[in-house]
Every structure is written in C-alpha cells, then in structure tokens.
Short mmCIF file of C-alpha atoms in Angstrom, two decimals:
data_model
loop_
_atom_site.label_atom_id
_atom_site.label_comp_id
_atom_site.label_asym_id
_atom_site.label_seq_id
_atom_site.Cartn_x
_atom_site.Cartn_y
_atom_site.Cartn_z
CA MET A 1 -3.73 -1.70 -64.53
CA LYS A 2 -6.14 -1.56 -67.35
CA PHE A 3 -7.77 -4.23 -69.51
CA ASP A 4 -10.68 -4.70 -71.90
CA THR A 5 -12.27 -7.13 -69.46
CA LEU A 6 -11.41 -8.25 -65.94
CA ILE A 7 -12.73 -11.72 -64.91
CA ILE A 8 -12.91 -12.53 -61.19
CA GLY A 9 -12.42 -16.08 -60.78
CA GLY A 10 -10.11 -18.55 -62.59
CA GLY A 11 -12.10 -21.83 -62.79
CA LEU A 12 -13.95 -23.39 -65.47
CA ALA A 13 -16.34 -20.57 -66.12
CA GLY A 14 -13.78 -17.75 -65.87
CA LEU A 15 -11.04 -19.67 -68.31
CA THR A 16 -13.86 -20.38 -70.67
CA CYS A 17 -14.89 -16.89 -70.86
CA GLY A 18 -11.31 -15.62 -71.16
CA ILE A 19 -10.23 -17.91 -73.89
CA ARG A 20 -13.12 -16.82 -75.81
CA LEU A 21 -12.53 -13.16 -75.69
CA GLN A 22 -9.04 -13.34 -76.09
CA LYS A 23 -9.51 -15.42 -79.30
CA ASN A 24 -11.42 -12.44 -80.34
CA GLY A 25 -9.10 -9.76 -79.46
CA VAL A 26 -10.50 -8.67 -76.08
CA LYS A 27 -7.62 -8.07 -73.71
CA CYS A 28 -8.58 -10.00 -70.58
CA ALA A 29 -7.22 -10.48 -66.99
CA ILE A 30 -8.32 -13.18 -64.53
CA VAL A 31 -7.92 -12.86 -60.75
CA SER A 32 -8.12 -16.13 -59.22
CA THR A 33 -7.98 -16.81 -55.28
CA GLY A 34 -6.76 -20.29 -55.39
CA GLN A 35 -7.68 -23.77 -56.68
CA SER A 36 -10.45 -24.32 -59.22
CA ALA A 37 -13.16 -26.88 -58.66
CA LEU A 38 -11.66 -28.74 -61.47
CA HIS A 39 -9.02 -29.88 -58.98
CA PHE A 40 -12.07 -32.00 -57.36
CA SER A 41 -13.52 -33.17 -60.67
CA SER A 42 -14.56 -36.73 -61.01
CA GLY A 43 -13.43 -36.66 -64.69
CA SER A 44 -16.88 -35.50 -66.23
CA PHE A 45 -18.86 -32.57 -67.22
CA ASP A 46 -22.67 -32.41 -66.47
CA LEU A 47 -25.04 -30.54 -68.62
CA LEU A 48 -28.53 -31.51 -67.57
CA ASN A 49 -29.18 -34.79 -65.80
CA GLU A 50 -32.59 -34.05 -64.31
CA LEU A 51 -35.23 -31.28 -64.11
CA ALA A 52 -36.25 -29.49 -61.06
CA ASP A 53 -39.42 -31.61 -60.53
CA GLY A 54 -37.08 -34.93 -60.57
CA THR A 55 -37.84 -35.77 -64.08
CA LYS A 56 -34.78 -37.70 -65.34
CA VAL A 57 -33.09 -36.33 -68.54
CA ASP A 58 -31.39 -38.47 -71.10
CA ASN A 59 -31.38 -35.78 -73.92
CA PRO A 60 -30.16 -32.42 -72.63
CA VAL A 61 -30.75 -30.61 -75.77
CA ALA A 62 -34.47 -31.70 -75.93
CA ALA A 63 -35.05 -31.08 -72.32
CA ALA A 64 -33.37 -27.67 -72.10
CA ASP A 65 -36.50 -25.72 -72.60
CA LYS A 66 -38.31 -27.19 -69.83
CA VAL A 67 -36.18 -25.45 -67.21
CA GLY A 68 -37.67 -22.70 -64.75
CA ALA A 69 -37.79 -19.26 -65.99
CA ASN A 70 -34.89 -18.19 -63.69
CA HIS A 71 -32.68 -20.96 -64.60
CA PRO A 72 -29.37 -19.86 -66.54
CA TYR A 73 -30.17 -21.97 -69.27
CA ALA A 74 -33.39 -20.23 -70.17
CA LYS A 75 -31.37 -16.92 -70.34
CA LEU A 76 -29.59 -18.37 -73.34
CA GLY A 77 -32.83 -18.15 -75.43
CA ASP A 78 -32.41 -20.47 -78.49
CA ASN A 79 -28.57 -20.53 -78.29
CA PHE A 80 -28.47 -23.70 -75.91
CA ALA A 81 -27.48 -26.28 -78.64
CA TYR A 82 -25.28 -23.84 -80.38
CA TYR A 83 -23.33 -23.33 -77.01
CA VAL A 84 -23.25 -26.78 -76.27
CA ARG A 85 -21.37 -27.58 -79.45
CA GLU A 86 -18.96 -24.58 -78.91
CA ALA A 87 -18.15 -25.65 -75.29
CA LYS A 88 -16.94 -29.25 -76.44
CA GLN A 89 -15.05 -27.64 -79.24
CA GLN A 90 -13.10 -25.38 -77.10
CA PHE A 91 -12.29 -28.29 -74.77
CA LEU A 92 -10.71 -29.99 -78.11
CA ASP A 93 -9.07 -26.83 -79.27
CA CYS A 94 -7.26 -26.54 -75.97
CA GLY A 95 -6.03 -30.02 -76.35
CA ILE A 96 -8.46 -31.50 -73.58
CA GLU A 97 -9.85 -34.97 -75.14
CA VAL A 98 -13.28 -35.54 -74.19
CA ASN A 99 -15.96 -38.11 -75.13
CA GLY A 100 -19.71 -37.63 -75.26
CA ASP A 101 -22.62 -35.68 -76.89
CA ALA A 102 -25.53 -33.47 -75.65
CA GLU A 103 -28.24 -35.70 -77.32
CA HIS A 104 -27.67 -38.54 -75.23
CA ASN A 105 -26.13 -38.67 -71.53
CA HIS A 106 -23.76 -41.70 -70.99
CA LEU A 107 -22.76 -43.12 -67.89
CA ARG A 108 -19.62 -42.54 -65.84
CA ILE A 109 -17.87 -44.45 -63.09
CA THR A 110 -17.81 -42.59 -59.90
CA PRO A 111 -14.86 -42.82 -57.34
CA MET A 112 -17.28 -45.48 -55.38
CA GLY A 113 -17.66 -47.57 -58.58
CA THR A 114 -21.32 -46.54 -59.15
CA LEU A 115 -22.81 -45.25 -62.33
CA LYS A 116 -24.00 -41.51 -63.03
CA PRO A 117 -25.17 -39.94 -66.35
CA THR A 118 -23.10 -37.25 -67.61
CA TRP A 119 -22.24 -35.18 -70.75
CA LEU A 120 -18.58 -35.21 -71.44
CA THR A 121 -15.89 -37.30 -69.93
CA PHE A 122 -12.21 -37.13 -70.26
CA SER A 123 -10.70 -39.59 -72.53
CA ASP A 124 -8.81 -40.96 -69.49
CA PHE A 125 -12.08 -42.64 -68.49
CA THR A 126 -14.35 -45.21 -70.12
CA PRO A 127 -17.93 -43.84 -70.89
CA LEU A 128 -20.68 -46.71 -70.63
CA SER A 129 -23.97 -46.94 -72.16
CA SER A 130 -25.68 -49.00 -69.29
CA ALA A 131 -24.91 -51.27 -66.53
CA ASN A 132 -24.85 -54.06 -68.88
CA ASP A 133 -21.36 -53.00 -69.91
CA ILE A 134 -20.26 -54.22 -66.51
CA ALA A 135 -22.51 -57.29 -66.13
CA GLY A 136 -20.86 -60.73 -66.54
CA LYS A 137 -17.15 -59.07 -66.80
CA LYS A 138 -14.18 -60.45 -64.98
CA ILE A 139 -12.54 -57.34 -63.38
CA LEU A 140 -9.39 -56.93 -61.63
CA VAL A 141 -9.50 -53.95 -59.21
CA VAL A 142 -5.81 -52.77 -58.63
CA ASN A 143 -4.60 -50.20 -56.23
CA MET A 144 -1.34 -48.70 -55.42
CA ALA A 145 -0.17 -49.91 -52.17
CA GLY A 146 -0.78 -47.49 -49.41
CA PHE A 147 -3.07 -45.03 -51.46
CA LEU A 148 -5.98 -44.37 -49.33
CA ASP A 149 -8.03 -41.96 -51.67
CA PHE A 150 -9.02 -45.10 -53.76
CA ASN A 151 -11.26 -47.83 -52.09
CA THR A 152 -10.95 -51.04 -54.10
CA LYS A 153 -13.58 -52.80 -51.73
CA PHE A 154 -16.30 -50.25 -52.62
CA VAL A 155 -15.45 -50.20 -56.18
CA ALA A 156 -15.44 -53.96 -56.48
CA ASP A 157 -18.62 -54.14 -54.48
CA SER A 158 -20.46 -51.76 -56.63
CA PHE A 159 -19.29 -53.60 -59.74
CA GLU A 160 -20.46 -56.96 -58.46
CA LYS A 161 -23.93 -55.35 -57.82
CA TYR A 162 -24.01 -54.77 -61.68
CA GLY A 163 -23.14 -58.14 -62.17
CA ALA A 164 -19.30 -58.36 -62.53
CA GLU A 165 -16.93 -60.86 -60.94
CA CYS A 166 -14.29 -58.93 -59.16
CA ARG A 167 -10.84 -59.65 -57.55
CA ILE A 168 -8.78 -56.93 -55.68
CA SER A 169 -5.07 -56.61 -55.84
CA SER A 170 -2.42 -54.06 -55.25
CA ILE A 171 0.89 -53.05 -56.77
CA ASN A 172 4.12 -51.64 -54.98
CA LEU A 173 7.29 -50.22 -56.69
CA PRO A 174 10.44 -48.83 -54.91
CA GLU A 175 9.64 -45.39 -56.42
CA LEU A 176 6.04 -45.54 -54.80
CA GLU A 177 7.55 -47.09 -51.61
CA ARG A 178 9.40 -43.64 -50.85
CA LEU A 179 6.05 -41.92 -50.74
CA ARG A 180 4.75 -44.26 -48.30
CA ILE A 181 7.12 -42.97 -45.73
CA SER A 182 4.89 -40.25 -45.00
CA PRO A 183 1.00 -40.88 -45.45
CA THR A 184 0.49 -37.20 -46.64
CA GLU A 185 2.67 -37.87 -49.54
CA MET A 186 0.86 -40.83 -50.84
CA ARG A 187 -1.60 -38.40 -52.89
CA SER A 188 -2.97 -38.91 -56.32
CA THR A 189 -0.84 -35.90 -57.76
CA ASN A 190 2.54 -37.09 -56.06
CA ILE A 191 1.87 -40.66 -57.50
CA ALA A 192 1.19 -39.29 -60.91
CA ARG A 193 4.42 -37.39 -60.79
CA VAL A 194 6.30 -40.59 -60.04
CA LEU A 195 4.54 -42.51 -62.94
CA GLU A 196 5.57 -39.89 -65.47
CA ASN A 197 8.89 -41.34 -65.33
CA GLU A 198 9.01 -43.59 -68.28
CA LYS A 199 10.90 -46.47 -66.62
CA THR A 200 8.51 -46.20 -63.56
CA LEU A 201 5.58 -46.58 -65.90
CA GLU A 202 7.11 -49.49 -67.71
CA ALA A 203 7.70 -51.27 -64.45
CA LEU A 204 4.19 -50.93 -63.26
CA ILE A 205 2.95 -52.20 -66.57
CA LEU A 206 5.23 -55.21 -66.38
CA GLU A 207 3.65 -55.62 -62.79
CA LEU A 208 0.16 -55.63 -64.37
CA THR A 209 0.85 -57.83 -67.16
CA GLY A 210 1.54 -60.73 -64.69
CA LYS A 211 -1.74 -60.16 -63.05
CA ILE A 212 -4.27 -59.52 -65.63
CA SER A 213 -4.49 -63.16 -67.41
CA ASP A 214 -7.93 -64.48 -67.29
CA PHE A 215 -9.60 -61.03 -66.66
CA ASP A 216 -11.60 -59.05 -69.14
CA ILE A 217 -11.13 -55.67 -67.60
CA VAL A 218 -8.39 -54.00 -65.22
CA ALA A 219 -9.54 -51.12 -63.02
CA LEU A 220 -7.01 -48.73 -61.58
CA PRO A 221 -7.11 -45.28 -59.90
CA ALA A 222 -6.87 -42.28 -62.10
CA VAL A 223 -3.28 -41.34 -61.00
CA PHE A 224 -1.60 -41.09 -64.60
CA GLY A 225 -0.94 -38.13 -66.78
CA LEU A 226 -0.63 -34.91 -64.45
CA SER A 227 1.09 -32.97 -67.27
CA SER A 228 -0.09 -34.76 -70.34
CA VAL A 229 -2.17 -37.74 -71.43
CA ALA A 230 0.70 -39.58 -72.81
CA SER A 231 1.19 -41.98 -69.99
CA VAL A 232 -2.40 -42.74 -69.91
CA LYS A 233 -2.41 -43.64 -73.68
CA LYS A 234 0.70 -45.89 -73.16
CA LEU A 235 -0.87 -47.56 -70.28
CA LYS A 236 -3.88 -48.60 -72.28
CA GLU A 237 -2.01 -49.43 -75.43
CA SER A 238 0.43 -51.71 -73.47
CA LEU A 239 -1.86 -54.13 -71.93
CA ASP A 240 -4.01 -56.60 -73.75
CA ILE A 241 -7.25 -55.98 -71.98
CA PRO A 242 -9.39 -52.63 -71.55
CA VAL A 243 -8.09 -50.36 -68.69
CA TRP A 244 -10.79 -48.62 -66.74
CA LEU A 245 -9.24 -45.68 -64.85
CA ILE A 246 -11.60 -44.93 -61.80
CA PRO A 247 -11.73 -41.36 -60.62
CA THR A 248 -10.19 -41.03 -56.85
CA MET A 249 -11.12 -38.81 -54.10
CA PRO A 250 -9.70 -35.27 -54.53
CA PRO A 251 -7.51 -33.91 -55.72
CA SER A 252 -8.24 -35.04 -59.15
CA VAL A 253 -5.24 -35.78 -61.63
CA PRO A 254 -7.13 -35.34 -64.99
CA GLY A 255 -8.89 -32.25 -63.54
CA ILE A 256 -5.64 -30.72 -62.57
CA ARG A 257 -4.31 -31.28 -66.05
CA ALA A 258 -7.39 -29.88 -67.64
CA GLN A 259 -7.13 -26.75 -65.49
CA GLN A 260 -3.51 -26.41 -66.55
CA GLN A 261 -4.21 -26.78 -70.12
CA LEU A 262 -7.07 -24.07 -70.06
CA ARG A 263 -4.88 -21.69 -68.23
CA ARG A 264 -1.90 -22.34 -70.75
CA SER A 265 -4.27 -21.75 -73.58
CA PHE A 266 -5.54 -18.55 -71.99
CA GLU A 267 -2.18 -17.23 -71.43
CA GLU A 268 -0.74 -18.29 -74.82
CA LEU A 269 -3.51 -16.11 -76.17
CA GLY A 270 -2.15 -13.13 -74.49
CA GLY A 271 -4.55 -13.40 -71.30
CA VAL A 272 -2.96 -12.25 -67.90
CA TYR A 273 -3.57 -14.85 -65.19
CA MET A 274 -3.10 -13.63 -61.48
CA LEU A 275 -3.19 -16.55 -59.08
CA GLY A 276 -3.34 -16.22 -55.38
CA ASP A 277 -5.30 -12.56 -55.12
CA THR A 278 -8.71 -11.63 -54.23
CA VAL A 279 -10.71 -8.95 -55.37
CA VAL A 280 -12.52 -7.29 -52.29
CA LYS A 281 -14.25 -4.14 -53.45
CA ALA A 282 -15.20 -1.87 -56.24
CA ASP A 283 -15.92 1.57 -57.31
CA PHE A 284 -19.19 2.49 -58.93
CA SER A 285 -20.25 5.63 -61.12
CA GLY A 286 -24.00 5.20 -61.37
CA ASN A 287 -24.75 1.69 -62.65
CA LYS A 288 -21.33 1.12 -64.09
CA VAL A 289 -18.33 -0.23 -62.19
CA GLN A 290 -15.24 1.94 -62.61
CA ALA A 291 -12.44 -0.14 -61.12
CA VAL A 292 -11.92 -3.11 -58.57
CA TYR A 293 -9.42 -3.65 -55.88
CA SER A 294 -7.52 -6.77 -54.49
CA VAL A 295 -5.84 -7.82 -51.52
CA ASN A 296 -2.45 -8.02 -53.11
CA HIS A 297 -2.66 -4.89 -55.00
CA GLY A 298 -4.00 -2.76 -52.23
CA ASP A 299 -4.77 1.00 -53.58
CA ILE A 300 -3.51 0.01 -57.12
CA SER A 301 -6.74 -0.62 -59.03
CA PHE A 302 -7.81 -2.77 -61.77
CA VAL A 303 -9.64 -0.62 -64.53
CA ALA A 304 -11.57 -2.15 -67.43
CA GLU A 305 -14.49 -1.69 -69.73
CA ASN A 306 -16.34 -4.70 -68.37
CA PHE A 307 -16.17 -6.85 -65.30
CA ILE A 308 -17.24 -10.60 -65.00
CA LEU A 309 -17.98 -12.20 -61.69
CA ALA A 310 -17.00 -15.98 -61.95
CA SER A 311 -16.25 -16.43 -58.25
CA GLY A 312 -18.21 -19.61 -57.92
CA SER A 313 -20.75 -20.55 -54.91
CA TYR A 314 -20.42 -21.03 -51.45
CA PHE A 315 -17.19 -23.35 -51.59
CA SER A 316 -15.12 -20.49 -53.08
CA ASN A 317 -16.85 -17.84 -51.08
CA GLY A 318 -18.42 -16.49 -54.15
CA LEU A 319 -21.58 -16.41 -51.98
CA VAL A 320 -21.39 -15.99 -48.25
CA ALA A 321 -24.27 -17.31 -45.96
CA GLN A 322 -25.12 -15.08 -43.11
CA PRO A 323 -27.63 -15.68 -40.15
CA ASP A 324 -30.55 -14.29 -42.06
CA SER A 325 -29.35 -13.81 -45.60
CA VAL A 326 -26.85 -14.56 -48.41
CA ILE A 327 -24.66 -12.09 -49.72
CA GLU A 328 -22.29 -11.70 -52.69
CA PRO A 329 -19.18 -10.07 -50.85
CA VAL A 330 -17.43 -8.12 -53.81
CA PHE A 331 -20.08 -5.81 -55.49
CA GLY A 332 -22.97 -6.15 -53.17
CA SER A 333 -25.05 -7.85 -55.75
CA ASP A 334 -28.78 -8.68 -55.19
CA VAL A 335 -29.02 -12.22 -54.23
CA ASP A 336 -32.07 -14.35 -54.66
CA PHE A 337 -32.73 -16.35 -51.66
CA THR A 338 -35.76 -17.17 -49.69
CA PRO A 339 -36.31 -15.69 -46.25
CA GLY A 340 -36.26 -17.90 -43.10
CA ARG A 341 -33.24 -19.78 -42.75
CA ASP A 342 -35.25 -22.93 -41.76
CA SER A 343 -36.53 -22.96 -45.46
CA TRP A 344 -32.89 -23.04 -46.84
CA TYR A 345 -32.13 -26.71 -45.98
CA ASP A 346 -33.66 -30.21 -45.65
CA LYS A 347 -32.39 -32.25 -42.48
CA ALA A 348 -32.06 -35.32 -44.87
CA PHE A 349 -28.75 -34.66 -46.09
CA PHE A 350 -29.26 -36.35 -49.43
CA ASN A 351 -32.59 -34.62 -50.17
CA LYS A 352 -32.77 -31.55 -52.51
CA GLN A 353 -31.37 -28.53 -50.69
CA ASN A 354 -33.03 -25.13 -51.42
CA TYR A 355 -29.97 -23.05 -50.59
CA MET A 356 -28.21 -24.33 -53.77
CA THR A 357 -30.79 -22.58 -55.88
CA PHE A 358 -29.51 -19.26 -54.33
CA GLY A 359 -27.44 -16.99 -56.28
CA VAL A 360 -26.83 -13.55 -57.95
CA ALA A 361 -29.78 -11.92 -59.53
CA THR A 362 -29.30 -11.00 -63.16
CA ASP A 363 -31.24 -9.84 -66.47
CA ASP A 364 -31.49 -11.77 -69.51
CA LYS A 365 -28.00 -10.63 -70.62
CA LEU A 366 -26.52 -12.12 -67.42
CA ARG A 367 -25.77 -8.47 -66.19
CA ILE A 368 -25.70 -8.23 -62.35
CA LYS A 369 -28.51 -6.34 -60.48
CA ILE A 370 -27.80 -4.22 -57.52
CA LYS A 371 -30.80 -2.64 -55.80
CA GLY A 372 -32.84 -4.00 -58.58
CA ASP A 373 -30.92 -2.13 -61.35
CA ALA A 374 -28.85 -4.16 -64.14
CA GLN A 375 -25.37 -2.75 -64.15
CA ARG A 376 -24.21 -1.75 -67.43
CA ASN A 377 -20.80 -3.44 -67.49
CA LEU A 378 -20.98 -6.00 -64.68
CA PHE A 379 -21.83 -9.66 -65.64
CA ALA A 380 -22.18 -13.03 -63.84
CA ILE A 381 -21.41 -16.30 -65.06
CA GLY A 382 -21.13 -20.04 -63.60
CA SER A 383 -22.17 -21.23 -60.24
CA VAL A 384 -22.65 -17.83 -58.80
CA LEU A 385 -25.66 -17.51 -60.76
CA SER A 386 -29.14 -18.19 -59.10
CA GLY A 387 -31.99 -20.17 -60.45
CA SER A 388 -30.62 -23.81 -60.65
CA ASN A 389 -29.47 -26.55 -58.25
CA THR A 390 -26.44 -27.88 -59.85
CA ILE A 391 -26.25 -31.05 -57.64
CA HIS A 392 -29.67 -31.90 -57.89
CA GLU A 393 -30.06 -31.29 -61.51
CA GLY A 394 -26.59 -32.29 -62.68
CA CYS A 395 -25.91 -29.19 -64.62
CA GLY A 396 -23.01 -27.45 -62.89
CA ALA A 397 -20.15 -27.69 -65.73
CA GLY A 398 -22.70 -26.75 -68.44
CA ILE A 399 -23.82 -23.62 -66.59
CA SER A 400 -20.23 -22.60 -66.24
CA MET A 401 -19.22 -23.16 -69.79
CA LEU A 402 -22.45 -22.07 -71.52
CA THR A 403 -23.00 -18.82 -69.54
CA ALA A 404 -19.43 -18.02 -69.99
CA LEU A 405 -19.48 -18.22 -73.72
CA TYR A 406 -22.73 -16.36 -73.92
CA VAL A 407 -21.45 -13.38 -71.90
CA ALA A 408 -18.22 -13.39 -73.99
CA ASP A 409 -20.05 -13.34 -77.35
CA ASN A 410 -22.34 -10.63 -76.09
CA LEU A 411 -19.35 -8.51 -75.16
CA ILE A 412 -17.48 -9.40 -78.56
CA LYS A 413 -20.69 -8.12 -80.47
CA GLY A 414 -20.65 -4.82 -78.33
#
C-alpha cells in the first residue's frame, strides 16, 4: 500500500496533521492502534498555563517565547501565534464548536468542580473568567440516578468553596432505569445514547423544569450529544436558567464526539483511517524510511514519501520505559531522557515529574533523530516529543495541534 504520507497515531495530533495535508492534496493514511486521548478529555484544550519554572501564564501568545530551547513551541520559530489561530479555525471548519482565545486563558470547570485555566473549551461547557462567576449563585447540582462517574458532592463542595449555595438532586427515567440493571451499562456514553431520543430528552427537561425554580444555575454531568451537539443546544434552550454541563470521569461524551468529527472530516477529504492496527517496525535505506509494517498486515508493507510519528507518550505506548532507559519502539528513535531511574520521578505524586519531559529527539523541522542523524522523511508530532511537561505546564493539546500543523505545512511546501 502506497501513500504520500503515512501517519502513525490517530489522536488529536495525527488527525490535525492528516486533515491539513489532505486539504492540500497530500494523500494520507492514518494507522491508529485504539482510542484517542480525546476519549478521556475534560472538554478543554490547554495551550500554555505555566512555564517550566512555575510562572503562571495568563497570555500564552505573550509567554510562548519564554519556553526552553528544546520545547516543541521553540521549534515553531515565529509561527506560534499563526498556528494557534489555524488550530482553532480547523476545529471550527470540522464542525467542532469551541470558545476561547490565546491572548487570555479562561477558566474551565473540572470533573471535581474546581477551576483550571485553559485555552479552548467545547461549546457544551461554560467558560468562566474568575471564581466570582460562581460566588453568590444558587446552584442545583443534578445527577442521573445510579451514575457513578459524576460525584455531585465533590462538585457542590467545590462550588460552595467559591461562594455558591448548592443543593443536590437526582433524576431517574424509565429509559435510564434499564441501564441501571447492570452497573457496567450506566456509563456516560450509554446515557448519552439514551438521551439522543427526542422524547426521552423532553422527559428529562420536564423533570428539570420542576426542580429549578429559585435557582440561578443548574449543573448536570456532560452526558449529552454523543453524535451531535443538537441535544446540548435543546437542553440549554429549553430551560429558563443557565445550564452548566460538568465533565465526567472518562469516557468523555464531547471528547468522543470531537474525535468522530475529526475522523469524519479526514475521511471526507479522502484520507484513509485504519483503526485497530499497530505499526511495529520499519525498513530504512540510509537515513530515510522506505516502508513500515503493522500487526494486521504482516509482510504487506506501507510505503510512503514521508512518515509521521504521532503515537503519543507512555499511555499509548508511543514511549516505553525500561529499567534503565526510555525507548521509542517503532523506529528506534533517539529519546531524550536523564540517566538514573531515581531522577525520573518525585515520590510526592502531585509534584513535577521529570519523566514527563522525556521524548523523541528531533531537529528544528521536527525530523526524528536516530543515532544523532536527522532522518530525511521521518517526523514526530504531539506528546511523543521531548522538551515539555504537558501536565505541569498545561500545554498538551497545543503541542499536539501546533506541531501537527507545522510539520504538515513543511511537507506541503516541500
């Protein structure tokens, strides 16, 4: 099988890159092992919340030139602001409604009801400017009876710490009662499928209407809109007070919807998306990749002019930690890591963890290095890259999208 470009990894980075390439006439295939990290999303996309030294960031565009020399953003040169705009526009072009801008981080509500800074947020959710948006409000926190991935007590306690007055309630409908027969069925995606039925959604809205009098806001778990945002819009338009949807524990309904929309856009542009396969090895000629091989296709190779590694970090086995090293398993890429396993981590779980900065070594064009030599047609994008601590710095989504667009444009230009 031959393509112009083969992308390994079908998450946010891989799909962003593939869509950009397909729009510009570059024939792409994406090989994806399984679920994207978008399935675990809290509904927002971080660009830059904090510098490596702990300095808080309010304006990511203004702070981007203060990152370290090996940070993926540093390799974008003067293109950071441009790719930030392009990334948001690509979401909108794919029908993914998001709010936010890169000149000022807003606050998002987490599954625990706390507030965290972020760049873009799905339109399902309510962006806040400060905790003052919660203070003094009377909030009804409602769950679906038996749904364990949304903790109303945690959410209400957090809101009350910000100065709100909260009450907790629950809703049960005959259609949801059927899911409760098995606890494994009472998951966000299954609830969302039930609530896509128009009559069931109307019954839920009627139940809520009888509960919300005397409240300023009603907060609900984000279990609406698996296939489209229509049910979210109907819910919000039907009630007389603002509806705050709160992210649930994974899986994420809006995250899955976004993944599906990105894949749909990629395939509508002519891209080939192969789900459930894993690339395991490659053939090289000098410092150029000739072909790669996957589990499902055995000896049948994938041949391309260029190859892009978007396999993610440890979670998706894009990086694999061994007793004394960290490896990239497909190409044997050089990996930036510090020797001595004891230096990789801090025993205090919530402290900054050094191993998060490890990743594939690249040149300024994000071409992967192997034994110190940049490969002519092999690139890395997203969280497999070294040089950033995406959790500590709050930059994971930004790195995925911006590096994807950067590499795609370099390939388009030739």
